[in-house]
Amino acid sequence: MAEADMRGVPVPTVKRFPLYLSELEKLKKEGTLWVSATVIARRLGLKAIQVRKDMAYTRVAGIPKRGFPLNELMHAIRSSLGWTRINDAFLVGAGALGSALLGYGGFHERGLNIVSAFDRDPDIVNHPVNGTEVLHIDRFRDLARRMKIKLGIITVPDMYAQDIADLMVESGIRGIWDFSSVRLNLPDSVVVQKEDLSCGLALLSVKLSG
Amino acid sequence: MAEADMRGVPVPTVKRFPLYLSELEKLKKEGTLWVSATVIARRLGLKAIQVRKDMAYTRVAGIPKRGFPLNELMHAIRSSLGWTRINDAFLVGAGALGSALLGYGGFHERGLNIVSAFDRDPDIVNHPVNGTEVLHIDRFRDLARRMKIKLGIITVPDMYAQDIADLMVESGIRGIWDFSSVRLNLPDSVVVQKEDLSCGLALLSVKLSG
DNA sequence: TTATGTGAACTAATTCACAGCG
DNA sequence: CGCTGTGAATTAGTTCACATAA
């Protein structure tokens, strides 16, 4: 089982990896041991050649006529993504969007564990959401430092996003999953992944009207 | 003001359009009348040449030294995206994620109006979320037909997603914004835009560990 | 000088063609 | 045959170089 070398895996391939993973999880539940690129492609609506090329980046050897060993493939993809260990994260902003993320059960399979949520609003603080405690934002820095949290999730209104991002950086956070729609000003050492629903809506609109 | 011809606008450009739009909205509030690609690029952290190339697809003529006329540019982008008219939509699944979408105030500026939400759960039905009524799913087909709703948003648990999608198609829906993580089996005439948070998480993970 | 606009060059990603293996 | 794996061909997207206009 080759340890995947993430260098040079194309961004589109990385984005497809989670898709493959969830389909492989289903196949595993069905008792499958070997899976071919053809089958994955059919089930996901992709082209077989693309799946095959993507699989090549995992360095898992397939066997003609049989396909790829399912367990090994899953492990290789997880390892490529850094999802073999669980990363603890703090979420800030326990409003509707934050609650939606807290309620999503699939993160554990995707290497993410949201340890605690934080908010400023006294009506929200100390009322657990989906089993996750919601603490006052004033406790963020100290707790993040002590627990050596490296990952932060921002689900606050735009006007507070930069302040929260600054707080996260001060607190030792190295990666930020940002659901605000402002451009965050951050040191290069901090990795940011912006999530923007408008992109998807734009594509849908164009596909519909074009 | 040339009417944009959407044919051949690259997907990445379409995805950047909403970004430009929200930045242009800010500039407009600041009283700006003319904006150069250089300025947009600096404010969004993109390269000027890329912004310039993207702007070219709007067919708005820029003027050297001054840049592009802001209002015209905004209108051209909106028109490219089909965001000049508001599209009515029905949302199904008023759980945490559905509520988050219902609570998002930015859709009106993005050509989207979520008219009603639907659910099966009696605890949820008839309790408005953020001012949007939540009706029983049994009323979906009739209302969608009568109101000629063309856009559906799916925020139900995966196991119900296909059934809801089928219901939407039967009800005359032409485009589906799908937040489930299953592959929907639909006729080619229906446009689907899948939204998958795992993609972003995957990218973040790789950027962090790579 | 500052910025647009265009065609060419480059880079990235997808797809093809086919060899090889069970 | 069915399927992997590889290198080449194609297509898509980004970036460069430079002509041009105010």
Short mmCIF file of C-alpha atoms (C1' of nucleotides) in Angstrom, two decimals:
data_model
loop_
_atom_site.label_atom_id
_atom_site.label_comp_id
_atom_site.label_asym_id
_atom_site.label_seq_id
_atom_site.Cartn_x
_atom_site.Cartn_y
_atom_site.Cartn_z
CA MET A 1 0.00 0.00 0.00
CA ALA A 2 1.95 2.96 -1.32
CA GLU A 3 1.84 6.13 0.73
CA ALA A 4 0.36 8.68 -1.64
CA ASP A 5 2.50 11.62 -2.61
CA MET A 6 0.10 14.51 -2.80
CA ARG A 7 2.43 16.66 -4.86
CA GLY A 8 1.02 17.27 -8.31
CA VAL A 9 -2.46 15.88 -7.86
CA PRO A 10 -4.64 18.20 -9.95
CA VAL A 11 -7.16 20.30 -8.06
CA PRO A 12 -10.14 18.83 -9.96
CA THR A 13 -8.99 15.36 -9.01
CA VAL A 14 -8.73 16.33 -5.34
CA LYS A 15 -12.27 17.69 -5.54
CA ARG A 16 -13.51 14.41 -7.00
CA PHE A 17 -11.82 12.30 -4.34
CA PRO A 18 -14.59 12.79 -1.74
CA LEU A 19 -17.13 11.79 -4.36
CA TYR A 20 -15.27 8.56 -5.03
CA LEU A 21 -14.89 7.96 -1.34
CA SER A 22 -18.58 8.15 -0.57
CA GLU A 23 -19.41 5.88 -3.49
CA LEU A 24 -16.75 3.42 -2.33
CA GLU A 25 -18.28 3.49 1.14
CA LYS A 26 -21.58 2.42 -0.38
CA LEU A 27 -19.93 -0.34 -2.40
CA LYS A 28 -18.16 -1.55 0.71
CA LYS A 29 -21.47 -1.84 2.54
CA GLU A 30 -22.72 -3.91 -0.38
CA GLY A 31 -19.86 -6.30 0.29
CA THR A 32 -17.78 -5.41 -2.75
CA LEU A 33 -14.06 -6.21 -2.57
CA TRP A 34 -12.91 -5.18 -6.04
CA VAL A 35 -14.15 -2.26 -8.04
CA SER A 36 -13.37 -1.18 -11.58
CA ALA A 37 -13.11 2.37 -12.88
CA THR A 38 -15.94 1.49 -15.23
CA VAL A 39 -18.30 0.70 -12.37
CA ILE A 40 -17.37 3.81 -10.40
CA ALA A 41 -17.83 5.92 -13.50
CA ARG A 42 -21.25 4.49 -14.23
CA ARG A 43 -22.44 4.99 -10.68
CA LEU A 44 -21.20 8.56 -10.51
CA GLY A 45 -22.03 9.63 -14.03
CA LEU A 46 -18.41 10.25 -14.96
CA LYS A 47 -16.30 8.93 -17.82
CA ALA A 48 -14.36 5.75 -17.09
CA ILE A 49 -11.13 7.16 -18.45
CA GLN A 50 -11.32 10.09 -16.05
CA VAL A 51 -11.90 7.83 -13.07
CA ARG A 52 -8.98 5.68 -14.17
CA LYS A 53 -6.69 8.70 -14.47
CA ASP A 54 -7.79 9.92 -11.05
CA MET A 55 -7.21 6.51 -9.52
CA ALA A 56 -3.69 6.55 -10.93
CA TYR A 57 -2.83 9.40 -8.56
CA THR A 58 -3.56 7.16 -5.60
CA ARG A 59 -0.81 4.81 -6.81
CA VAL A 60 -3.00 1.85 -6.01
CA ALA A 61 -2.34 -0.89 -8.55
CA GLY A 62 -5.39 -2.18 -10.34
CA ILE A 63 -5.69 -5.62 -11.83
CA PRO A 64 -7.04 -6.03 -15.36
CA LYS A 65 -10.47 -7.61 -15.49
CA ARG A 66 -10.96 -7.20 -11.73
CA GLY A 67 -10.33 -3.55 -11.02
CA PHE A 68 -8.95 -2.00 -7.85
CA PRO A 69 -8.92 -3.49 -4.34
CA LEU A 70 -11.64 -1.50 -2.63
CA ASN A 71 -10.19 -1.20 0.86
CA GLU A 72 -6.77 -0.24 -0.37
CA LEU A 73 -8.29 2.34 -2.69
CA MET A 74 -10.34 3.91 0.08
CA HIS A 75 -7.34 4.08 2.34
CA ALA A 76 -5.18 5.60 -0.36
CA ILE A 77 -7.73 8.30 -1.15
CA ARG A 78 -8.21 9.11 2.53
CA SER A 79 -4.49 9.27 2.99
CA SER A 80 -4.12 11.53 -0.05
CA LEU A 81 -6.60 13.89 1.52
CA GLY A 82 -5.09 13.69 4.98
CA TRP A 83 -8.28 12.11 6.24
CA THR A 84 -6.66 9.16 7.97
CA ARG A 85 -6.43 11.11 11.20
CA ILE A 86 -9.25 13.21 12.58
CA ASN A 87 -8.58 16.96 12.69
CA ASP A 88 -10.18 18.87 15.53
CA ALA A 89 -11.82 22.15 14.61
CA PHE A 90 -13.54 25.08 16.29
CA LEU A 91 -16.53 26.67 14.62
CA VAL A 92 -17.45 30.32 15.16
CA GLY A 93 -20.97 31.50 14.46
CA ALA A 94 -23.69 29.17 15.69
CA GLY A 95 -26.45 30.68 13.60
CA ALA A 96 -28.41 28.84 10.96
CA LEU A 97 -25.45 27.97 8.78
CA GLY A 98 -23.22 27.02 11.70
CA SER A 99 -25.99 24.82 13.08
CA ALA A 100 -26.35 23.17 9.71
CA LEU A 101 -22.68 22.26 9.72
CA LEU A 102 -22.89 21.07 13.32
CA GLY A 103 -25.81 18.89 12.33
CA TYR A 104 -24.02 17.29 9.40
CA GLY A 105 -23.06 13.79 10.42
CA GLY A 106 -20.61 13.05 7.65
CA PHE A 107 -17.60 14.98 8.89
CA HIS A 108 -16.13 12.19 10.96
CA GLU A 109 -15.73 10.11 7.83
CA ARG A 110 -14.04 13.12 6.29
CA GLY A 111 -11.38 13.65 8.88
CA LEU A 112 -13.12 16.50 10.66
CA ASN A 113 -14.31 16.78 14.21
CA ILE A 114 -15.98 20.01 15.28
CA VAL A 115 -15.07 20.07 18.95
CA SER A 116 -16.88 23.21 20.00
CA ALA A 117 -18.83 26.08 18.57
CA PHE A 118 -18.54 29.71 19.64
CA ASP A 119 -20.82 32.72 19.44
CA ARG A 120 -21.33 36.18 20.95
CA ASP A 121 -25.09 36.09 21.24
CA PRO A 122 -26.15 35.29 24.85
CA ASP A 123 -29.31 33.65 23.51
CA ILE A 124 -27.18 31.13 21.66
CA VAL A 125 -24.27 30.61 24.05
CA ASN A 126 -24.55 27.59 26.37
CA HIS A 127 -27.35 25.99 24.39
CA PRO A 128 -25.82 22.93 22.69
CA VAL A 129 -26.58 22.49 19.00
CA ASN A 130 -26.86 18.90 17.85
CA GLY A 131 -24.80 17.78 20.81
CA THR A 132 -22.02 20.30 20.33
CA GLU A 133 -21.54 22.85 23.10
CA VAL A 134 -21.69 26.52 22.18
CA LEU A 135 -19.27 28.65 24.19
CA HIS A 136 -18.79 32.40 24.40
CA ILE A 137 -16.32 33.74 21.86
CA ASP A 138 -14.22 35.25 24.67
CA ARG A 139 -13.09 31.75 25.56
CA PHE A 140 -11.92 30.95 22.02
CA ARG A 141 -8.31 32.06 22.19
CA ASP A 142 -7.48 30.33 25.43
CA LEU A 143 -9.19 27.07 24.53
CA ALA A 144 -7.78 26.94 21.00
CA ARG A 145 -4.27 27.47 22.35
CA ARG A 146 -4.63 24.89 25.10
CA MET A 147 -6.20 22.28 22.83
CA LYS A 148 -3.81 23.12 19.99
CA ILE A 149 -6.69 23.49 17.56
CA LYS A 150 -5.37 23.99 14.03
CA LEU A 151 -8.61 24.35 12.08
CA GLY A 152 -11.24 27.07 12.27
CA ILE A 153 -14.62 27.34 10.60
CA ILE A 154 -16.14 30.79 10.08
CA THR A 155 -19.92 30.99 9.81
CA VAL A 156 -20.50 34.48 11.17
CA PRO A 157 -22.10 37.40 9.33
CA ASP A 158 -19.73 39.10 6.88
CA MET A 159 -19.12 42.14 9.06
CA TYR A 160 -17.50 40.05 11.78
CA ALA A 161 -15.60 37.64 9.56
CA GLN A 162 -12.29 39.54 9.50
CA ASP A 163 -12.25 39.99 13.28
CA ILE A 164 -12.90 36.31 13.81
CA ALA A 165 -10.23 35.40 11.30
CA ASP A 166 -7.74 37.62 13.13
CA LEU A 167 -8.71 35.99 16.42
CA MET A 168 -8.18 32.57 14.89
CA VAL A 169 -4.73 33.46 13.61
CA GLU A 170 -3.74 34.86 17.03
CA SER A 171 -4.95 31.64 18.56
CA GLY A 172 -2.70 29.42 16.51
CA ILE A 173 -5.18 28.30 13.86
CA ARG A 174 -3.42 27.25 10.65
CA GLY A 175 -6.34 26.57 8.32
CA ILE A 176 -9.65 28.37 7.94
CA TRP A 177 -12.79 27.09 6.26
CA ASP A 178 -14.54 30.35 5.47
CA PHE A 179 -18.23 30.60 4.73
CA SER A 180 -18.35 34.38 4.74
CA SER A 181 -18.36 36.29 1.50
CA VAL A 182 -15.69 38.85 2.31
CA ARG A 183 -12.09 38.63 1.31
CA LEU A 184 -10.09 37.82 4.42
CA ASN A 185 -6.79 39.56 4.92
CA LEU A 186 -4.50 36.94 6.42
CA PRO A 187 -0.82 36.03 6.60
CA ASP A 188 0.37 33.65 3.89
CA SER A 189 1.12 31.01 6.47
CA VAL A 190 -2.61 30.49 7.05
CA VAL A 191 -4.47 28.37 4.55
CA VAL A 192 -7.96 29.53 3.64
CA GLN A 193 -10.69 27.67 1.84
CA LYS A 194 -13.59 29.87 0.86
CA GLU A 195 -17.00 28.36 0.35
CA ASP A 196 -19.34 30.37 -1.80
CA LEU A 197 -22.82 29.23 -2.67
CA SER A 198 -23.19 31.99 -5.25
CA CYS A 199 -20.77 30.19 -7.57
CA GLY A 200 -23.04 27.18 -7.75
CA LEU A 201 -26.10 29.33 -8.15
CA ALA A 202 -24.38 31.21 -10.97
CA LEU A 203 -23.63 27.98 -12.79
CA LEU A 204 -27.17 26.75 -12.35
CA SER A 205 -28.57 30.03 -13.62
CA VAL A 206 -26.36 29.97 -16.69
CA LYS A 207 -27.14 26.33 -17.42
CA LEU A 208 -30.83 27.14 -17.17
CA SER A 209 -30.84 30.27 -19.27
CA GLY A 210 -28.08 29.36 -21.72
CA MET B 1 -25.14 48.19 -23.49
CA ALA B 2 -24.56 44.96 -25.38
CA GLU B 3 -26.72 42.03 -24.41
CA ALA B 4 -24.26 39.38 -23.35
CA ASP B 5 -24.14 36.20 -25.35
CA MET B 6 -23.58 33.50 -22.78
CA ARG B 7 -22.34 30.96 -25.29
CA GLY B 8 -18.75 30.06 -24.68
CA VAL B 9 -18.16 31.80 -21.38
CA PRO B 10 -15.76 29.48 -19.54
CA VAL B 11 -17.11 27.82 -16.42
CA PRO B 12 -14.40 29.32 -14.18
CA THR B 13 -15.34 32.76 -15.44
CA VAL B 14 -19.01 32.15 -14.68
CA LYS B 15 -18.03 31.10 -11.18
CA ARG B 16 -16.05 34.29 -10.69
CA PHE B 17 -18.88 36.52 -11.90
CA PRO B 18 -20.73 36.53 -8.53
CA LEU B 19 -17.49 37.48 -6.84
CA TYR B 20 -17.06 40.45 -9.14
CA LEU B 21 -20.65 41.38 -8.66
CA SER B 22 -20.48 41.60 -4.90
CA GLU B 23 -17.28 43.62 -5.08
CA LEU B 24 -18.87 45.94 -7.63
CA GLU B 25 -21.83 46.37 -5.28
CA LYS B 26 -19.45 47.56 -2.60
CA LEU B 27 -17.71 49.92 -5.00
CA LYS B 28 -21.05 51.29 -6.06
CA LYS B 29 -21.96 52.06 -2.45
CA GLU B 30 -18.65 53.91 -2.19
CA GLY B 31 -19.84 56.11 -5.04
CA THR B 32 -17.51 54.74 -7.70
CA LEU B 33 -18.58 55.24 -11.32
CA TRP B 34 -15.60 53.76 -13.17
CA VAL B 35 -13.57 50.77 -12.15
CA SER B 36 -10.46 49.27 -13.68
CA ALA B 37 -9.56 45.61 -13.85
CA THR B 38 -6.50 46.47 -11.80
CA VAL B 39 -8.60 47.75 -8.92
CA ILE B 40 -10.99 44.79 -8.97
CA ALA B 41 -8.04 42.43 -9.06
CA ARG B 42 -6.34 44.06 -6.10
CA ARG B 43 -9.49 44.03 -4.01
CA LEU B 44 -10.26 40.39 -4.78
CA GLY B 45 -6.73 39.04 -4.74
CA LEU B 46 -6.80 38.03 -8.39
CA LYS B 47 -4.49 38.86 -11.26
CA ALA B 48 -5.43 41.92 -13.30
CA ILE B 49 -5.08 40.11 -16.60
CA GLN B 50 -7.55 37.47 -15.49
CA VAL B 51 -10.10 40.06 -14.46
CA ARG B 52 -9.61 41.83 -17.78
CA LYS B 53 -10.16 38.61 -19.73
CA ASP B 54 -13.27 37.84 -17.67
CA MET B 55 -14.63 41.32 -18.24
CA ALA B 56 -14.16 40.84 -21.97
CA TYR B 57 -16.89 38.17 -21.88
CA THR B 58 -19.39 40.77 -20.69
CA ARG B 59 -18.73 42.73 -23.91
CA VAL B 60 -18.71 45.93 -21.92
CA ALA B 61 -16.23 48.32 -23.51
CA GLY B 62 -13.64 49.70 -21.15
CA ILE B 63 -11.88 52.97 -21.61
CA PRO B 64 -8.11 53.15 -21.22
CA LYS B 65 -6.98 55.04 -18.14
CA ARG B 66 -10.48 55.01 -16.68
CA GLY B 67 -11.60 51.40 -16.73
CA PHE B 68 -15.13 50.08 -17.08
CA PRO B 69 -18.40 51.91 -16.41
CA LEU B 70 -19.51 50.36 -13.15
CA ASN B 71 -23.27 50.29 -13.65
CA GLU B 72 -23.02 48.91 -17.13
CA LEU B 73 -20.60 46.26 -15.97
CA MET B 74 -22.87 45.16 -13.14
CA HIS B 75 -25.83 44.98 -15.46
CA ALA B 76 -23.89 42.99 -18.04
CA ILE B 77 -22.69 40.45 -15.48
CA ARG B 78 -26.18 40.08 -14.02
CA SER B 79 -27.58 39.67 -17.48
CA SER B 80 -24.93 37.08 -18.35
CA LEU B 81 -25.99 35.10 -15.31
CA GLY B 82 -29.68 35.55 -15.96
CA TRP B 83 -29.96 37.51 -12.73
CA THR B 84 -31.81 40.48 -14.20
CA ARG B 85 -35.14 38.86 -13.43
CA ILE B 86 -35.94 37.16 -10.15
CA ASN B 87 -36.51 33.41 -10.39
CA ASP B 88 -39.00 31.94 -7.98
CA ALA B 89 -37.98 28.72 -6.27
CA PHE B 90 -39.40 26.11 -3.92
CA LEU B 91 -37.18 24.60 -1.27
CA VAL B 92 -37.76 21.11 0.11
CA GLY B 93 -36.33 20.14 3.47
CA ALA B 94 -36.64 22.79 6.15
CA GLY B 95 -34.07 21.29 8.48
CA ALA B 96 -30.87 22.99 9.55
CA LEU B 97 -29.44 23.39 6.07
CA GLY B 98 -32.74 24.46 4.53
CA SER B 99 -33.20 27.00 7.30
CA ALA B 100 -29.71 28.32 6.68
CA LEU B 101 -30.57 28.93 3.05
CA LEU B 102 -33.89 30.51 3.99
CA GLY B 103 -32.02 32.80 6.35
CA TYR B 104 -29.53 33.96 3.77
CA GLY B 105 -30.46 37.45 2.71
CA GLY B 106 -28.33 37.70 -0.39
CA PHE B 107 -30.43 35.69 -2.81
CA HIS B 108 -32.56 38.56 -4.01
CA GLU B 109 -29.47 40.26 -5.36
CA ARG B 110 -28.65 36.97 -7.06
CA GLY B 111 -31.86 36.51 -8.95
CA LEU B 112 -33.38 34.01 -6.55
CA ASN B 113 -36.56 34.20 -4.50
CA ILE B 114 -37.41 31.24 -2.31
CA VAL B 115 -41.19 31.49 -2.30
CA SER B 116 -42.01 28.61 0.01
CA ALA B 117 -40.37 25.77 1.85
CA PHE B 118 -41.77 22.26 2.18
CA ASP B 119 -41.26 19.43 4.63
CA ARG B 120 -42.87 16.18 5.80
CA ASP B 121 -42.21 16.59 9.50
CA PRO B 122 -45.37 17.85 11.29
CA ASP B 123 -43.18 19.56 13.89
CA ILE B 124 -41.70 21.70 11.14
CA VAL B 125 -44.69 22.24 8.85
CA ASN B 126 -46.60 25.51 9.37
CA HIS B 127 -43.87 27.11 11.43
CA PRO B 128 -42.35 29.84 9.26
CA VAL B 129 -38.58 29.96 9.06
CA ASN B 130 -37.12 33.44 8.70
CA GLY B 131 -40.39 34.70 7.31
CA THR B 132 -40.82 31.93 4.76
CA GLU B 133 -43.80 29.66 5.21
CA VAL B 134 -43.20 25.92 5.50
CA LEU B 135 -45.89 23.81 3.86
CA HIS B 136 -46.54 20.09 3.81
CA ILE B 137 -44.80 18.31 0.97
CA ASP B 138 -48.15 16.95 -0.24
CA ARG B 139 -49.00 20.42 -1.48
CA PHE B 140 -45.82 20.75 -3.52
CA ARG B 141 -46.97 19.39 -6.87
CA ASP B 142 -50.16 21.37 -7.06
CA LEU B 143 -48.59 24.65 -5.96
CA ALA B 144 -45.54 24.29 -8.15
CA ARG B 145 -47.76 23.65 -11.17
CA ARG B 146 -50.09 26.52 -10.43
CA MET B 147 -47.32 28.99 -9.71
CA LYS B 148 -45.24 27.68 -12.62
CA ILE B 149 -42.19 27.29 -10.39
CA LYS B 150 -39.16 26.34 -12.46
CA LEU B 151 -36.51 26.03 -9.77
CA GLY B 152 -36.25 23.55 -6.90
CA ILE B 153 -33.83 23.37 -4.00
CA ILE B 154 -33.24 20.02 -2.32
CA THR B 155 -32.05 20.08 1.28
CA VAL B 156 -33.52 16.81 2.52
CA PRO B 157 -31.57 13.84 3.93
CA ASP B 158 -29.93 11.72 1.23
CA MET B 159 -32.43 8.89 1.47
CA TYR B 160 -35.31 11.12 0.33
CA ALA B 161 -33.44 13.13 -2.27
CA GLN B 162 -34.34 10.99 -5.30
CA ASP B 163 -38.04 10.93 -4.38
CA ILE B 164 -38.09 14.68 -4.01
CA ALA B 165 -36.25 15.11 -7.27
CA ASP B 166 -38.84 12.90 -9.01
CA LEU B 167 -41.62 14.94 -7.46
CA MET B 168 -39.99 18.13 -8.67
CA VAL B 169 -39.70 16.85 -12.23
CA GLU B 170 -43.34 15.74 -12.24
CA SER B 171 -44.26 19.19 -11.00
CA GLY B 172 -42.66 21.00 -13.89
CA ILE B 173 -39.39 22.02 -12.24
CA ARG B 174 -36.65 22.63 -14.82
CA GLY B 175 -33.62 23.25 -12.63
CA ILE B 176 -32.58 21.68 -9.34
CA TRP B 177 -30.07 23.02 -6.84
CA ASP B 178 -29.15 19.86 -5.01
CA PHE B 179 -27.51 19.82 -1.58
CA SER B 180 -27.81 16.07 -1.08
CA SER B 181 -24.84 13.85 -1.66
CA VAL B 182 -26.50 11.20 -3.79
CA ARG B 183 -26.41 11.03 -7.55
CA LEU B 184 -29.86 12.00 -8.80
CA ASN B 185 -31.30 10.06 -11.70
CA LEU B 186 -33.10 12.64 -13.82
CA PRO B 187 -34.10 13.28 -17.42
CA ASP B 188 -31.59 15.24 -19.45
CA SER B 189 -34.05 18.08 -19.83
CA VAL B 190 -33.63 18.95 -16.15
CA VAL B 191 -30.58 20.94 -15.15
CA VAL B 192 -28.94 19.96 -11.88
CA GLN B 193 -26.37 21.83 -9.87
CA LYS B 194 -24.89 19.78 -7.06
CA GLU B 195 -23.42 21.50 -4.07
CA ASP B 196 -20.93 19.45 -2.11
CA LEU B 197 -19.12 20.79 0.93
CA SER B 198 -16.76 17.82 0.94
CA CYS B 199 -14.98 19.18 -2.13
CA GLY B 200 -13.98 22.31 -0.30
CA LEU B 201 -13.01 20.38 2.79
CA ALA B 202 -10.88 18.10 0.63
CA LEU B 203 -9.05 21.05 -0.87
CA LEU B 204 -8.49 22.59 2.53
CA SER B 205 -7.16 19.31 3.91
CA VAL B 206 -4.76 18.90 1.03
CA LYS B 207 -3.58 22.48 1.23
CA LEU B 208 -2.96 22.01 4.95
CA SER B 209 -1.17 18.69 4.77
CA GLY B 210 0.56 19.14 1.40
"C1'" DT C 1 1.52 57.05 -18.50
"C1'" DT C 2 -2.28 54.05 -17.36
"C1'" DA C 3 -5.34 51.03 -18.86
"C1'" DT C 4 -7.90 48.27 -22.48
"C1'" DG C 5 -7.95 44.63 -26.04
"C1'" DT C 6 -6.05 40.99 -28.92
"C1'" DG C 7 -3.56 37.13 -30.51
"C1'" DA C 8 -0.03 34.14 -29.25
"C1'" DA C 9 2.31 31.18 -25.75
"C1'" DC C 10 1.96 28.49 -22.05
"C1'" DT C 11 0.00 25.42 -18.61
"C1'" DA C 12 -3.49 22.43 -16.89
"C1'" DA C 13 -6.93 19.04 -17.60
"C1'" DT C 14 -9.44 15.84 -20.25
"C1'" DT C 15 -9.84 12.52 -23.63
"C1'" DC C 16 -8.06 9.30 -27.04
"C1'" DA C 17 -5.50 5.31 -28.85
"C1'" DC C 18 -3.57 1.37 -27.96
"C1'" DA C 19 -0.37 -1.92 -25.64
"C1'" DG C 20 -0.46 -5.48 -22.11
"C1'" DC C 21 -2.26 -8.54 -18.88
"C1'" DG C 22 -5.40 -11.99 -16.73
"C1'" DC D 1 -13.15 -10.34 -23.94
"C1'" DG D 2 -12.67 -6.68 -19.81
"C1'" DC D 3 -9.96 -3.80 -17.66
"C1'" DT D 4 -5.53 -1.37 -16.38
"C1'" DG D 5 -1.82 1.77 -17.57
"C1'" DT D 6 0.81 4.89 -20.56
"C1'" DG D 7 2.04 8.37 -23.70
"C1'" DA D 8 0.15 11.22 -27.12
"C1'" DA D 9 -3.59 14.37 -28.81
"C1'" DT D 10 -6.97 17.55 -27.81
"C1'" DT D 11 -9.34 20.96 -25.47
"C1'" DA D 12 -9.81 24.42 -21.89
"C1'" DG D 13 -7.97 28.00 -19.13
"C1'" DT D 14 -4.45 31.22 -17.81
"C1'" DT D 15 -0.82 34.22 -18.61
"C1'" DC D 16 2.24 36.93 -21.56
"C1'" DA D 17 3.61 40.46 -24.98
"C1'" DC D 18 2.48 44.20 -27.17
"C1'" DA D 19 -0.48 47.38 -30.00
"C1'" DT D 20 -3.48 51.08 -29.08
"C1'" DA D 21 -6.41 54.69 -27.12
"C1'" DA D 22 -7.42 58.61 -23.77
#
